[in-house]
Coordinates of C-alpha atoms in Angstrom, one line a residue:
M29 CA 0.1 0.1 0.0
A30 CA 3.2 2.0 -0.2
G31 CA 3.0 5.4 -2.1
G32 CA -0.9 5.0 -2.6
E33 CA -0.7 2.1 -5.2
V34 CA -3.1 -0.6 -4.6
D35 CA -4.0 -3.6 -6.5
D36 CA -7.9 -3.9 -6.3
H37 CA -9.8 -6.7 -7.8
V38 CA -13.7 -6.2 -7.9
V39 CA -15.2 -9.5 -9.2
E40 CA -18.8 -10.3 -10.2
L41 CA -20.1 -13.6 -9.0
P42 CA -23.7 -15.3 -9.0
I43 CA -25.3 -16.0 -5.8
K44 CA -28.2 -17.6 -4.3
L45 CA -30.1 -15.4 -1.9
K46 CA -30.3 -18.0 0.9
V47 CA -28.5 -19.0 4.1
P48 CA -26.3 -22.3 3.3
P49 CA -27.5 -25.7 4.2
G50 CA -26.6 -26.3 7.9
E51 CA -26.6 -22.7 8.9
E52 CA -30.7 -22.1 9.0
F53 CA -30.9 -22.7 12.7
N54 CA -27.5 -21.0 14.0
G55 CA -28.6 -17.8 13.9
S56 CA -27.0 -17.1 10.8
V57 CA -28.1 -13.7 8.8
L58 CA -28.1 -12.7 5.1
L59 CA -27.2 -9.0 4.8
K60 CA -27.8 -7.0 1.7
N61 CA -25.0 -4.1 2.2
L62 CA -26.3 -0.4 1.4
Y63 CA -23.1 1.6 2.8
L64 CA -19.6 0.7 3.7
S65 CA -17.1 2.3 5.4
C66 CA -13.5 3.1 4.7
D67 CA -11.4 3.1 8.1
P68 CA -7.6 3.3 8.8
Y69 CA -7.7 0.3 11.0
M70 CA -8.1 -1.6 8.1
R71 CA -4.3 -1.4 7.1
G72 CA -3.4 -2.8 10.5
V73 CA -4.9 -6.2 10.0
K74 CA -4.4 -6.5 6.3
H75 CA -1.3 -8.5 6.8
S76 CA -1.4 -11.8 8.9
D77 CA 1.8 -10.9 10.4
T78 CA 0.3 -8.2 12.2
A79 CA -2.9 -9.8 13.1
T80 CA -3.6 -9.9 16.9
T81 CA -7.0 -11.7 17.1
P82 CA -8.9 -14.3 15.2
Q83 CA -10.9 -12.0 13.7
D84 CA -7.9 -10.2 12.3
A85 CA -6.5 -13.3 11.1
L86 CA -9.5 -13.9 9.1
F87 CA -9.6 -10.5 7.7
S88 CA -5.7 -11.2 6.4
S89 CA -6.7 -14.6 4.9
S90 CA -10.4 -13.8 3.3
P91 CA -10.5 -13.2 -0.3
R92 CA -13.0 -10.3 0.2
L93 CA -12.0 -7.3 2.9
L94 CA -13.9 -7.2 6.1
G95 CA -15.3 -4.2 6.8
Y96 CA -18.2 -2.2 8.5
G97 CA -21.5 -0.6 7.3
V98 CA -25.2 -0.4 7.1
S99 CA -27.2 -3.2 5.8
Q100 CA -30.7 -4.6 5.5
L101 CA -31.5 -7.9 7.0
W102 CA -32.6 -10.0 4.0
I103 CA -32.8 -13.5 5.3
L104 CA -32.8 -14.6 8.8
G105 CA -32.4 -18.4 9.1
I106 CA -34.7 -20.0 6.7
Q107 CA -37.2 -17.1 6.7
R108 CA -37.0 -13.8 4.7
V109 CA -37.5 -11.0 6.9
E110 CA -40.7 -8.9 6.6
G111 CA -39.9 -5.4 6.2
R112 CA -36.1 -6.0 5.8
G113 CA -35.0 -4.2 8.9
L114 CA -32.0 -2.3 9.0
G115 CA -29.0 -2.4 11.0
L116 CA -25.0 -1.9 11.1
G117 CA -22.1 -3.7 12.0
D118 CA -19.4 -6.0 10.8
N119 CA -19.6 -7.1 7.1
K120 CA -17.8 -7.5 4.2
V121 CA -17.0 -5.5 1.1
E122 CA -19.7 -6.9 -1.2
Q123 CA -23.5 -6.7 -2.0
Y124 CA -24.6 -9.5 0.1
T125 CA -22.8 -11.0 3.4
L126 CA -23.5 -14.0 5.4
I127 CA -23.0 -13.6 9.2
T128 CA -22.9 -16.1 12.0
N129 CA -22.2 -13.8 14.7
T130 CA -25.0 -11.1 15.6
Q131 CA -23.4 -9.8 18.8
S132 CA -21.9 -6.7 17.2
F133 CA -25.0 -6.2 14.8
F134 CA -27.2 -3.4 16.3
K135 CA -30.6 -2.7 14.8
I136 CA -31.4 0.8 13.4
N137 CA -34.2 2.3 14.8
H138 CA -33.6 5.9 13.9
T139 CA -34.0 6.4 10.3
D140 CA -34.7 10.4 10.3
V141 CA -31.1 11.2 9.8
P142 CA -29.1 9.8 6.7
L143 CA -28.3 6.2 7.0
S144 CA -24.7 6.6 5.8
Y145 CA -24.2 8.5 9.2
Y146 CA -24.2 5.1 10.8
T147 CA -20.9 4.2 8.9
G148 CA -19.4 7.1 10.8
L149 CA -20.6 9.5 13.1
L150 CA -23.3 7.3 14.6
G151 CA -21.3 4.0 13.8
M152 CA -18.0 2.5 15.2
P153 CA -15.6 5.7 14.6
G154 CA -18.3 8.1 16.7
M155 CA -18.7 5.4 19.2
T156 CA -14.8 5.1 19.4
A157 CA -14.4 8.8 20.2
Y158 CA -17.4 8.7 22.7
A159 CA -16.0 5.7 24.8
G160 CA -12.3 7.1 24.6
F161 CA -13.5 10.5 25.9
Y162 CA -16.1 9.9 28.4
Q163 CA -15.4 6.2 29.4
V164 CA -11.5 6.3 29.3
C165 CA -10.6 10.0 29.8
N166 CA -13.5 10.8 32.2
P167 CA -13.4 14.6 31.7
K168 CA -14.3 17.0 34.6
K169 CA -15.9 20.4 34.5
G170 CA -13.4 23.0 34.2
E171 CA -10.6 21.1 32.5
Y172 CA -9.3 21.9 28.9
V173 CA -8.8 18.8 26.5
Q174 CA -6.1 19.0 23.6
E175 CA -6.7 16.7 20.6
K176 CA -4.7 16.8 17.6
V177 CA -6.9 19.0 14.7
D178 CA -6.2 20.7 12.0
I179 CA -9.5 22.1 11.0
L180 CA -10.8 25.7 11.4
K181 CA -12.3 26.5 14.8
N182 CA -15.2 28.2 13.0
K183 CA -16.1 25.2 11.0
F184 CA -16.1 22.4 13.9
G185 CA -16.8 24.9 17.0
F186 CA -13.4 24.1 19.0
D187 CA -12.4 26.9 21.3
E188 CA -8.8 26.4 20.0
A189 CA -7.2 24.6 17.5
F190 CA -3.9 24.7 15.6
N191 CA -2.4 22.9 12.6
Y192 CA 0.9 21.1 13.7
K193 CA 2.4 21.2 10.3
E194 CA 2.3 25.2 10.6
E195 CA 4.2 25.2 14.0
A196 CA 8.0 25.2 14.0
D197 CA 8.2 24.1 17.9
L198 CA 5.2 21.8 18.8
D199 CA 6.4 22.6 22.5
A200 CA 6.2 26.0 22.3
A201 CA 2.5 26.1 20.6
L202 CA 1.3 23.6 23.3
K203 CA 2.5 25.9 25.9
R204 CA 0.8 28.8 24.0
Y205 CA -2.6 27.4 23.9
F206 CA -2.2 25.3 27.6
P207 CA -0.1 27.6 29.6
E208 CA -1.7 25.7 32.9
G209 CA -0.7 22.3 31.4
I210 CA -2.8 19.8 29.6
D211 CA -5.6 17.8 31.6
I212 CA -6.2 15.1 29.0
Y213 CA -4.7 14.0 25.7
F214 CA -6.4 11.8 23.4
E215 CA -3.5 9.9 21.6
N216 CA -3.9 8.9 18.0
V217 CA -0.8 10.0 16.1
G218 CA 2.6 9.5 18.2
G219 CA 5.8 10.8 17.1
M220 CA 6.7 14.4 17.6
M221 CA 3.1 15.3 18.8
L222 CA 3.2 12.8 21.7
D223 CA 6.9 13.9 22.3
A224 CA 5.8 17.5 22.8
V225 CA 2.7 16.8 24.8
L226 CA 4.3 14.7 27.6
P227 CA 6.3 17.3 29.1
N228 CA 3.5 19.9 29.1
M229 CA 0.9 17.1 30.7
K230 CA -0.5 18.3 34.3
I231 CA 0.3 16.3 37.6
E232 CA -2.5 13.6 37.4
G233 CA -3.4 14.5 33.7
R234 CA -4.7 11.5 31.6
I235 CA -3.8 10.2 28.2
A236 CA -6.0 7.9 26.2
L237 CA -3.9 5.7 23.9
R238 CA -5.8 4.0 21.0
M239 CA -3.2 1.6 20.5
E240 CA -3.3 -0.2 23.8
G241 CA -5.7 1.9 26.0
F242 CA -9.1 0.5 24.8
L243 CA -11.0 -1.4 22.4
V244 CA -14.5 0.5 21.4
K245 CA -16.3 -3.2 21.5
K246 CA -15.6 -3.5 25.2
Y247 CA -18.3 -0.4 25.2
F248 CA -20.9 -1.3 22.6
H249 CA -23.1 -1.8 25.5
L250 CA -23.4 1.7 25.7
Y251 CA -24.7 2.4 22.3
G252 CA -27.9 3.5 23.2
K253 CA -26.6 6.2 25.4
F254 CA -24.3 7.3 22.9
L255 CA -27.3 7.5 20.4
E256 CA -29.3 9.2 23.1
M257 CA -26.5 12.0 23.4
I258 CA -25.5 12.4 19.7
L259 CA -28.8 12.2 17.7
P260 CA -30.1 15.5 19.2
C261 CA -27.1 17.2 18.7
I262 CA -27.2 16.4 15.0
K263 CA -30.8 17.2 14.5
E264 CA -30.0 20.7 16.1
G265 CA -27.3 21.4 13.8
K266 CA -24.6 21.3 16.9
I267 CA -22.3 18.8 15.2
T268 CA -20.8 19.4 11.6
Y269 CA -20.0 16.4 9.7
L270 CA -18.2 16.0 6.4
E271 CA -19.1 13.3 4.1
D272 CA -18.2 12.0 0.3
A273 CA -20.1 9.4 -0.9
V274 CA -19.4 7.2 -4.2
E275 CA -21.9 4.8 -5.6
G276 CA -20.7 1.4 -6.6
L277 CA -18.0 -0.8 -5.6
E278 CA -16.4 -1.1 -9.0
K279 CA -16.3 2.9 -8.9
A280 CA -14.3 3.0 -5.6
P281 CA -12.6 0.0 -4.8
I282 CA -11.9 -0.1 -1.0
G283 CA -8.2 -0.8 -1.3
S284 CA -7.2 2.4 -3.3
A285 CA -9.8 4.4 -0.9
L286 CA -7.7 3.2 2.0
A287 CA -4.6 4.1 0.5
S288 CA -5.7 7.8 -0.6
L289 CA -7.2 7.8 3.3
L290 CA -3.8 7.2 4.8
A291 CA -2.3 9.5 2.5
A292 CA -4.6 12.4 4.0
M293 CA -6.2 13.1 0.6
W294 CA -9.4 13.4 2.3
E295 CA -10.8 15.9 4.9
S296 CA -14.4 14.3 5.1
R297 CA -15.7 10.9 5.9
W298 CA -15.6 8.4 2.9
V299 CA -18.5 5.9 2.4
V300 CA -19.3 3.6 -0.6
V301 CA -22.9 3.2 -1.4
S302 CA -23.8 -0.4 -2.7
R303 CA -26.0 -0.3 -5.9
E304 CA -28.9 -2.4 -6.6

């Protein structure tokens, strides 16, 4: 994936829309995928030598990329689902996916917001930010928070923000914005930024480390509470969310999209719309 060059293969295969024999009564579900996301974590588990869980190993050995997105419940066991209910969770980069474990698959009850939002803001990425901030960092009133940002204050409503690429001295920049020290730092990049943050942390300051601090699936039981907080903010216009959608897997192969994402070529959330 170096240099943004990826060898993508989109294959068309005929399939029978039914749960395979032997899986009818095991809780298996056939999904019709509607929206598929593209996330940085996909690179970390693409190769078997970096896989750390059985799910990651499956990702590296599967001819189809594992992903995350919004789907219709097409067939449950031996019966077609009446009304074709909507849900979000793990799937594959394909039009139809068979899943045998529905524990991390959530029913979508709120359809008065764009369904594509459930691949990002209302899905796993948004839940990761929520769990990391409110569960891991546990902020208290009166504290100031520093997260890596390079977007303008008037677009997303941050009290302060700066582009670290334009700062010749990160240590001086942090002292300028946080003269009393940093209470909470959400570590997501490492390198020079982390090196500059560490000496500027307050006594008893907290750092959430994505690489080893927490796994978002541990907090999936809080998903309902997360929606209660975020959905009103969306409807009231308190959250700015940027999204680019491309229709058709053949027009937007996930591998190329992932390479572009990692090369920082986008400022918005990227989502693929699976066509009929």
